[in-house]
Amino acid sequence: MMGKGPIWTRRRLLIGAASAGMATVIAPYMSSAAGSPDTIMPDGPGWTAGGTIKYRIDGFAKVTGAKIYARDLRGRDMDGWPEETHHAMLLFASDAQHAFDGLDLSMLGESGQPDRIVLAEDLAAAGLAAEGFFASNLLCAQGAIPDYLGQPVAMLIYADFGRFTVARTALTGEARAVKRGAAGPVRSTNPYGAGRYTRVASQSPMGPDVFSVMLAGDVEPTGYDGEHLPIWSTADANGDAGAKAAFHGAEIRKSLADGTVGKTYRQSFLTQSIDPMFMEPEGGIAWFDAASGKLSVVIGVQSPDLSLSGISGMAKNATDGFKLTEVDGTFMFMGGSFGGKDHTIIPLYVALAGMFGGGKTVRLALNRFEQFQFGLKRHSFRIDSQLGVDPQTGKFTAFTCDLNADGGGLKNLSSPIASLAAVGSASAWYTPQSDVTTVVSQSIAVAAGSMRGFGSLESMIGMEVLVDQVASDLGRDPIKLRRDNALQSGWLTLVGNTPNGAVRTGDVLDALEKSALWANRAADKAVYEADNPGFSYGVGVSCVMQTYGSGVDGSMGSVALAADGTIGASSGITEMGTGVGTAVAARIADHLGHPATTVQTLTSGLWDALQLEPEKDPWGISQADQEKAAQNPRWTLVGTVDTTASNGAAFGTHAPGIAAWVILRCGLWPAAKSIWSEGSFGGQSAGDFVTFADLRWVDGKLTARGMTPLTLEELAARAHRDGLVTGAMTHASNRWDWATAEFNVDGDSFEVAIDALAVQRGGRATWDLLDRANAKFPSTAAKGVGRNSWALLSRSEVNVPPVSTERVGAGYFSCSGTVVAVGVDRISGETRVLGVHQAIECGRALVPDIIRGMVEGGIVMGIGQALTEYLPLYEDGPGDGTWNLNSYRVPVSADIPVDHITVDILAPLGPTDSPKGLGELSMIPVIPGVLNAIHDAVGARVLSLPATPQKIKEAL
Amino acid sequence: MRFLKWLVAVVVLACLAYVVFAWAWGVPSVEERATLTDTESIAQGQYLVTAGDCGSCHSPPGMAAMAGGLPVATPFGTIYSTNITPAKSGIAGMTSAEFYQNLAYGADNILHPLYPAMVYTSYHVVTRDDSDRMHAYFMSLPPVENDPPQTRLGFPFNIRPAMFGWNLLFASRAAFAPDTSKDDVWNRGAYLVQGLGHCGSCHTPRNALGAEENGKWLAGAQLDGMLAPDITATGLRARGWSYDQLVSYLATGSGPRGSAYGEMSLVIDNSLALMTPEDRVAIATYLLDGQTGAPASSTAARTAIAGSALDTTASEGRSLYLGNCALCHKASGGGIPNAVPSISGNATVLQADGRNLVAVTADGLAASQVVPGTGVVALGPMPAFRDRLTAEQITTLSNYVRATFGNGEVGDLTEDEVKAILAGQ
Amino acid sequence: MVSISVTVNGTASGPHEVPDEMPMVDYLNEYLGLTGTKFCCGIGVCHACVVIVDNPDGTSETRRTCISAASTFDGLSVRTVESHAKDETLSPVQQAFVDNFAFQCGYCTSGFVNAGTVLIEKLAREPVAADAVGQAVEAGLGDHICRCSGYVRYHSALRDYILSQPGLTRS
């Protein structure tokens, strides 16, 4: 059927995309690679006219329906791929209590049968199996009890799209296709992780602490009992870290029990499982050339390297015909993600479709039922907290929190998510004593993984509701109570670590207090209740500080200034909709006076020029080994970067920004000097001592100490003419601090926060790789990172990317607070959100319009989780394959106050503030804000999400 | 002259007689009892109010709960539901006796009886004790000051006391009479169905004066363009309903016999789904008259094999079905559990007059509301085909569906029949 | 199988032999290579997949292509998101959304663009009072899901555009 009739191919838009390949694992090094969507779309004409950004760089492509998502591509769109595209679908187990007893595809009739059926036995025969992070049974074997609800049991491949789509429709929600055998034991294993985070402060909140995770190292249970419950060390003041934690923890819990730390507030809170519900279901295309062993895939994920290494890992022990020599990844824009496409296992199935595709291009793209059934979910948490408060001062004296999460059927990122839940459990508030435990359990639920908020969202909701409870019980103003307890700059968090930079919780609280929604709440209440009999008006407040960055983050950037003054930039990060490409363009304007003309995200082979030799074990490496390795000028702490942990603005734009700075320093500055010194006696510059530090961009022109302002065009022309630096490619490494190094360009030596640099000189296309000097990498001990502090965890967490440890050492934080107004029907409990105001602190806002849009989106998503979104975990949940948007209610415009959502982006402390992460942050305070507003309105304290009318009625 | 005097005298006497009748018969006096205030009675009252589905009329969507204001269109004019919170504009100060008089007799004074849109015609079955509990619940609510529009019907219906005449003719006042030949479950079902459930108000046909027709109890009635189907035991079983299916339908609004839509989805959402499983069992037991076996119809069997035994010979009807319906309802008619109702074995398809099948095809259905935690199945939206398909095509499509999924129990509709339904007749 | 001919973005396509129940979104994506029409929920809830159907009487409407088979579009004239921009110039609705940073990931954008286009074409025929524009926009876009979520900006962008065009409102 394919190829018959006129096909409106858009291949011309894809020239070059297929060369965007990378060799991975098999090759000696990992380089970054991707389809570079900006090369396959016309970026909007004049999008940066006048030197200012008028809209998203990808806006034009998205609004015209250009091919930018993995789902858009077929073989015919890819250069060098087989045009003929076959289509694959997965069948899933909707029952995890009975054996998988084979398939019954009779309902498809003779003509509807697949051309290829791939079963677990076929994977075994081919020697294909998931390993490392993804280790699990990719397909449930016939006769075995499925490991979890929604586990794939088979892959069907059709050569003909027509038969495929008919079969797809017939099989949707068709329970009979996957036969159930005899009942058997439900899978039950030890938890995916557990930890204890105990801290006892000394007199000073700045430390040194008496005891903390940062000082003693991470604490895990000594083992698990028959019920898979953690066994904690017995208390011993002089024992090992675990015993000490148990000792201090017991003391803290005793003091809360006997009231010696003031009044004790207790709360048990439940957060629900939800689906990220990104609009583009996961999928992609793959092509396997058995002759060469090259596997090519086109996917859209947040973690490109992990997808490629996971795919190549499957073939570690592959038999002939399935051995891989190269995995070529093309990474497209994501149609939404919110964490759900981070560390996802689905690309492995896309790869399998290709490997069993008989040399054709094969497309595997989930439909929405399948995405609900198999896509990563947000963890459901039970949170039991105790907060000690001095009733006189309102100061928090002690805090305990026991976090129990359901990780579902795959380990995925459960362990680091639980760790970050612990880190966030005190929200933005300081307590001198705290004891937090986490357990994230295995179950047969659909696998839970990364989602916007990554654990701390859940624990912060509990804390923000508990703080509101304290405020109402003590009759204190909820903003003032928070201000009185805010963790201050330089103070230690509950893991005993200092946040980088100034903590601006106080500024955010001030902004909330000034907001109209808060200041006018009494008057608004009177007016609303007069106009809406039966409804009570309430206002809730919430404020959190959330970490961003993953603890080992890379950043790559390339900037090339053409002779005509146009700027081409690249960043080594994928675009999931947050606008990082546009942010890169904006950050370049800091140094070149103009935003980049074009930006490519995760550009192809380009980075080869840096000849990076990234550390294989950045989390485990010792200080000594690191110092030795750093002697090699090609060694870096980390290679490419995932799109994760709200790192777009802070990390994704860092290296491109420095690349632009290098061009200013080594290209434009000498060019300007040469222009300003034209003529006799040193020209106009003779009259003053002009230094690099004097340079300023004014109205798009470069000037200094009264020198004639120069246009970028003039400067670019001169730099190209004189063979000065017109292009720079940079790599940077971050471990809660940037690696720095010195570079010498044509005799000019400078220190910058990058660890690799290559430059392009005017008129030449080649990159000259420079050696660095005096490289300084953040100490492995800094922020408790590294083998010494984390031995226990890194040893025991082989299957979890050790970011789990890094997240505990979190160093970067940003803060936001929300005021929510609701109207609640006192009889039915029906709740209407009437207005939301968010004050957010994100350092220097690179593209304020994009930030506002992202925050507005976080507010809407928060309203959804607060009021309507809900997934049962087990048999009646999404794993049964019948869930879709009819039963899972995400907000539509009628559910939100479209005209009453306001965002206050706090001004930076100064012009040199770095941008901070905020993507996850913006969603978090909205949820407790809604719950606290409901309490303010009708006095109902809802402690389980979502806050349905039924629950509100019961709480009344 | 004399004749005129006589006439006047007769009219005056008639009026006096009616006044006497209204005074003597209109509002039976009932024993005064103190308002219950204990939490248990209030909680029981809340449950009974849910069982009575008071909210569907007294809590209009988007407006304050129980504060009234829902316009109810009747052939005699628009009636507005009243505010039943203890507010000045509501039922503040109403005694338990007056509450029972309104519930059972539709009036607590002879000057201002209620119209039978308030189903005292069913609620008279409710015991005084249960009435007192409902009263206790309403009195425990926060008062909501909301003055719904006054009901104004045309002459003669604007003379409210005339309702006593209507009541005398049509409104039973009999208390609930258990059938001693049946078990407690059956009788509990009877109490709920006849009384609080007021199923008859939709499912029993009404006469010219808007009263439920005798001898046609639950036999099915037409309500603004749609059919509230026959839910007598015979009717239900003829359309393939089994006891188990009916019990789960009452809880979820969905199942192999299709889904609740229109008014019925409100009843499921606001009342039946919130009742106890025991009460739903009782209702099903009563409706199926205690027959818990498989239905007479072969439809159940047909559902099981749907998809494998379908006639797949090409026809215009089949093309219309595959193109317009099959992407959700499946070529097999099996639908998608929890998302799209099954057409195969759907009780609506088995309604002989085809009214609901055609009406739903023509005008579609809104997506059901999602209420997390309740067992109610929230189905997706059904598009409207009125503007996409001609009457002839809708006829062809309907007849294909009836023939294919109605397993020969319902015959073809004529295009004129379909046109009449499309015209809302 | 059924043979269909559809006019897509002014170009006659077909006749193509397709299965009766092939979704229109698949026909556009697989047969015509027009992937701007997005598949999301597949059951007609999210409206990401709507295209514009142009009726002979000059009116137009959006239709969900995930739950309507290509066969039901036989002989019809449809417009997809790819039709609006003319030689690098965006349509007013596209420009309004872009100028207001209305979307983020962009996957729902095709549907919003098509719904917004139908709305302003309708208002050109039947203008509404300025104070009714809000409801008109809610009626036009209200069924569409945007998860990122750009509701605030999609709505304000379209409202502002409509109010800026004298022909679309009446006093």
CSV table of C-alpha atoms in Angstrom, one decimal, chain A residues 1-2 5-8 10 42 54-56 59-60 62-65 67 69 71-72 74 76 87 161 165-166 275-277 279-280 334-336 338 368 576-577 849-850 852-853 856-857 869 884 886 890-893 899, chain C residues 1 8 11 16-17 19 21-23 26 29-36 38-41 43 45-46 48 81-82 85 88 90 94 98 101 103-109 113 138 142 145 147-149 151-153 155 159:
chain,number,residue,atom,x,y,z
A,1,MET,CA,0.0,0.0,0.0
A,2,MET,CA,2.8,2.4,0.9
A,5,GLY,CA,-0.5,7.2,-5.2
A,6,PRO,CA,1.1,10.6,-4.9
A,7,ILE,CA,3.1,10.9,-1.8
A,8,TRP,CA,3.7,14.4,-0.5
A,10,ARG,CA,8.9,16.5,2.8
A,42,PRO,CA,12.4,27.5,8.2
A,54,LYS,CA,10.1,38.3,18.9
A,55,TYR,CA,9.1,34.6,19.4
A,56,ARG,CA,10.3,31.1,20.0
A,59,GLY,CA,7.6,28.8,16.8
A,60,PHE,CA,7.4,29.0,13.0
A,62,LYS,CA,5.5,24.4,15.2
A,63,VAL,CA,2.7,26.6,14.1
A,64,THR,CA,3.1,25.4,10.5
A,65,GLY,CA,3.1,21.7,11.3
A,67,LYS,CA,8.1,17.6,10.7
A,69,TYR,CA,8.7,15.1,16.2
A,71,ARG,CA,6.3,10.5,15.3
A,72,ASP,CA,6.4,12.6,12.1
A,74,ARG,CA,9.1,7.6,8.1
A,76,ARG,CA,11.0,8.0,3.1
A,87,HIS,CA,4.6,-0.8,11.4
A,161,PHE,CA,0.0,0.0,6.9
A,165,THR,CA,-4.2,0.2,11.3
A,166,VAL,CA,-7.2,-2.1,11.0
A,275,ASP,CA,0.4,10.4,34.1
A,276,PRO,CA,2.6,13.1,32.7
A,277,MET,CA,0.1,13.0,29.7
A,279,MET,CA,0.6,15.2,24.1
A,280,GLU,CA,2.9,13.2,21.8
A,334,MET,CA,9.6,16.2,22.0
A,335,GLY,CA,5.8,16.8,21.9
A,336,GLY,CA,5.9,17.4,25.6
A,338,PHE,CA,7.6,16.7,31.8
A,368,ARG,CA,-2.8,6.8,24.0
A,576,MET,CA,11.1,19.2,24.8
A,577,GLY,CA,9.1,22.4,24.5
A,849,ASP,CA,7.7,35.4,27.8
A,850,ILE,CA,8.8,31.7,27.7
A,852,ARG,CA,5.8,33.1,32.0
A,853,GLY,CA,4.3,30.5,29.6
A,856,GLU,CA,1.3,29.4,33.6
A,857,GLY,CA,1.6,25.8,32.4
A,869,GLU,CA,-6.1,13.8,37.9
A,884,ASN,CA,-7.5,7.3,28.2
A,886,ASN,CA,-12.1,10.0,28.9
A,890,VAL,CA,-6.5,16.8,32.6
A,891,PRO,CA,-7.6,20.4,32.9
A,892,VAL,CA,-9.2,22.1,29.9
A,893,SER,CA,-9.6,25.9,29.7
A,899,ASP,CA,-8.0,35.5,32.9
C,1,MET,CA,-11.5,-1.4,1.0
C,8,VAL,CA,-6.6,18.5,0.7
C,11,THR,CA,-5.0,19.8,-4.1
C,16,HIS,CA,-6.6,5.9,-3.0
C,17,GLU,CA,-7.7,2.4,-2.0
C,19,PRO,CA,-9.6,0.2,4.4
C,21,GLU,CA,-11.9,2.1,8.9
C,22,MET,CA,-8.6,3.7,8.3
C,23,PRO,CA,-8.5,6.9,10.5
C,26,ASP,CA,-3.5,8.0,9.3
C,29,ASN,CA,0.2,11.1,7.8
C,30,GLU,CA,0.9,7.9,5.9
C,31,TYR,CA,-0.5,8.4,2.4
C,32,LEU,CA,-0.1,12.2,1.9
C,33,GLY,CA,3.0,12.7,4.2
C,34,LEU,CA,1.1,15.5,5.9
C,35,THR,CA,2.2,14.9,9.5
C,36,GLY,CA,1.1,18.3,10.8
C,38,LYS,CA,-1.3,15.1,15.2
C,39,PHE,CA,-2.5,11.9,16.8
C,40,CYS,CA,-2.9,12.1,20.5
C,41,CYS,CA,-5.9,10.4,22.3
C,43,ILE,CA,-11.0,8.7,20.9
C,45,VAL,CA,-11.4,13.9,23.4
C,46,CYS,CA,-8.3,16.1,23.1
C,48,ALA,CA,-5.3,17.7,18.7
C,81,VAL,CA,-2.4,23.1,9.4
C,82,GLU,CA,0.0,22.9,6.5
C,85,ALA,CA,1.1,29.9,5.9
C,88,GLU,CA,6.8,32.1,4.7
C,90,LEU,CA,1.9,33.0,8.7
C,94,GLN,CA,-0.6,31.5,13.4
C,98,VAL,CA,3.6,32.8,17.7
C,101,PHE,CA,4.4,32.5,22.9
C,103,PHE,CA,2.5,27.1,22.9
C,104,GLN,CA,5.5,25.2,24.2
C,105,CYS,CA,6.0,21.7,22.9
C,106,GLY,CA,3.7,22.6,20.0
C,107,TYR,CA,2.0,19.2,19.6
C,108,CYS,CA,-1.5,20.6,20.2
C,109,THR,CA,-0.8,23.6,18.1
C,113,VAL,CA,-4.6,26.8,14.8
C,138,GLU,CA,-14.0,29.5,24.9
C,142,GLY,CA,-12.6,25.0,24.8
C,145,ILE,CA,-6.3,20.0,25.4
C,147,ARG,CA,-0.9,20.0,28.5
C,148,CYS,CA,2.1,22.4,28.5
C,149,SER,CA,-0.3,24.5,29.1
C,151,TYR,CA,-4.5,28.1,27.6
C,152,VAL,CA,-3.9,31.5,29.0
C,153,ARG,CA,-1.9,32.6,25.9
C,155,HIS,CA,-7.1,32.4,24.5
C,159,ARG,CA,-9.2,37.3,21.8
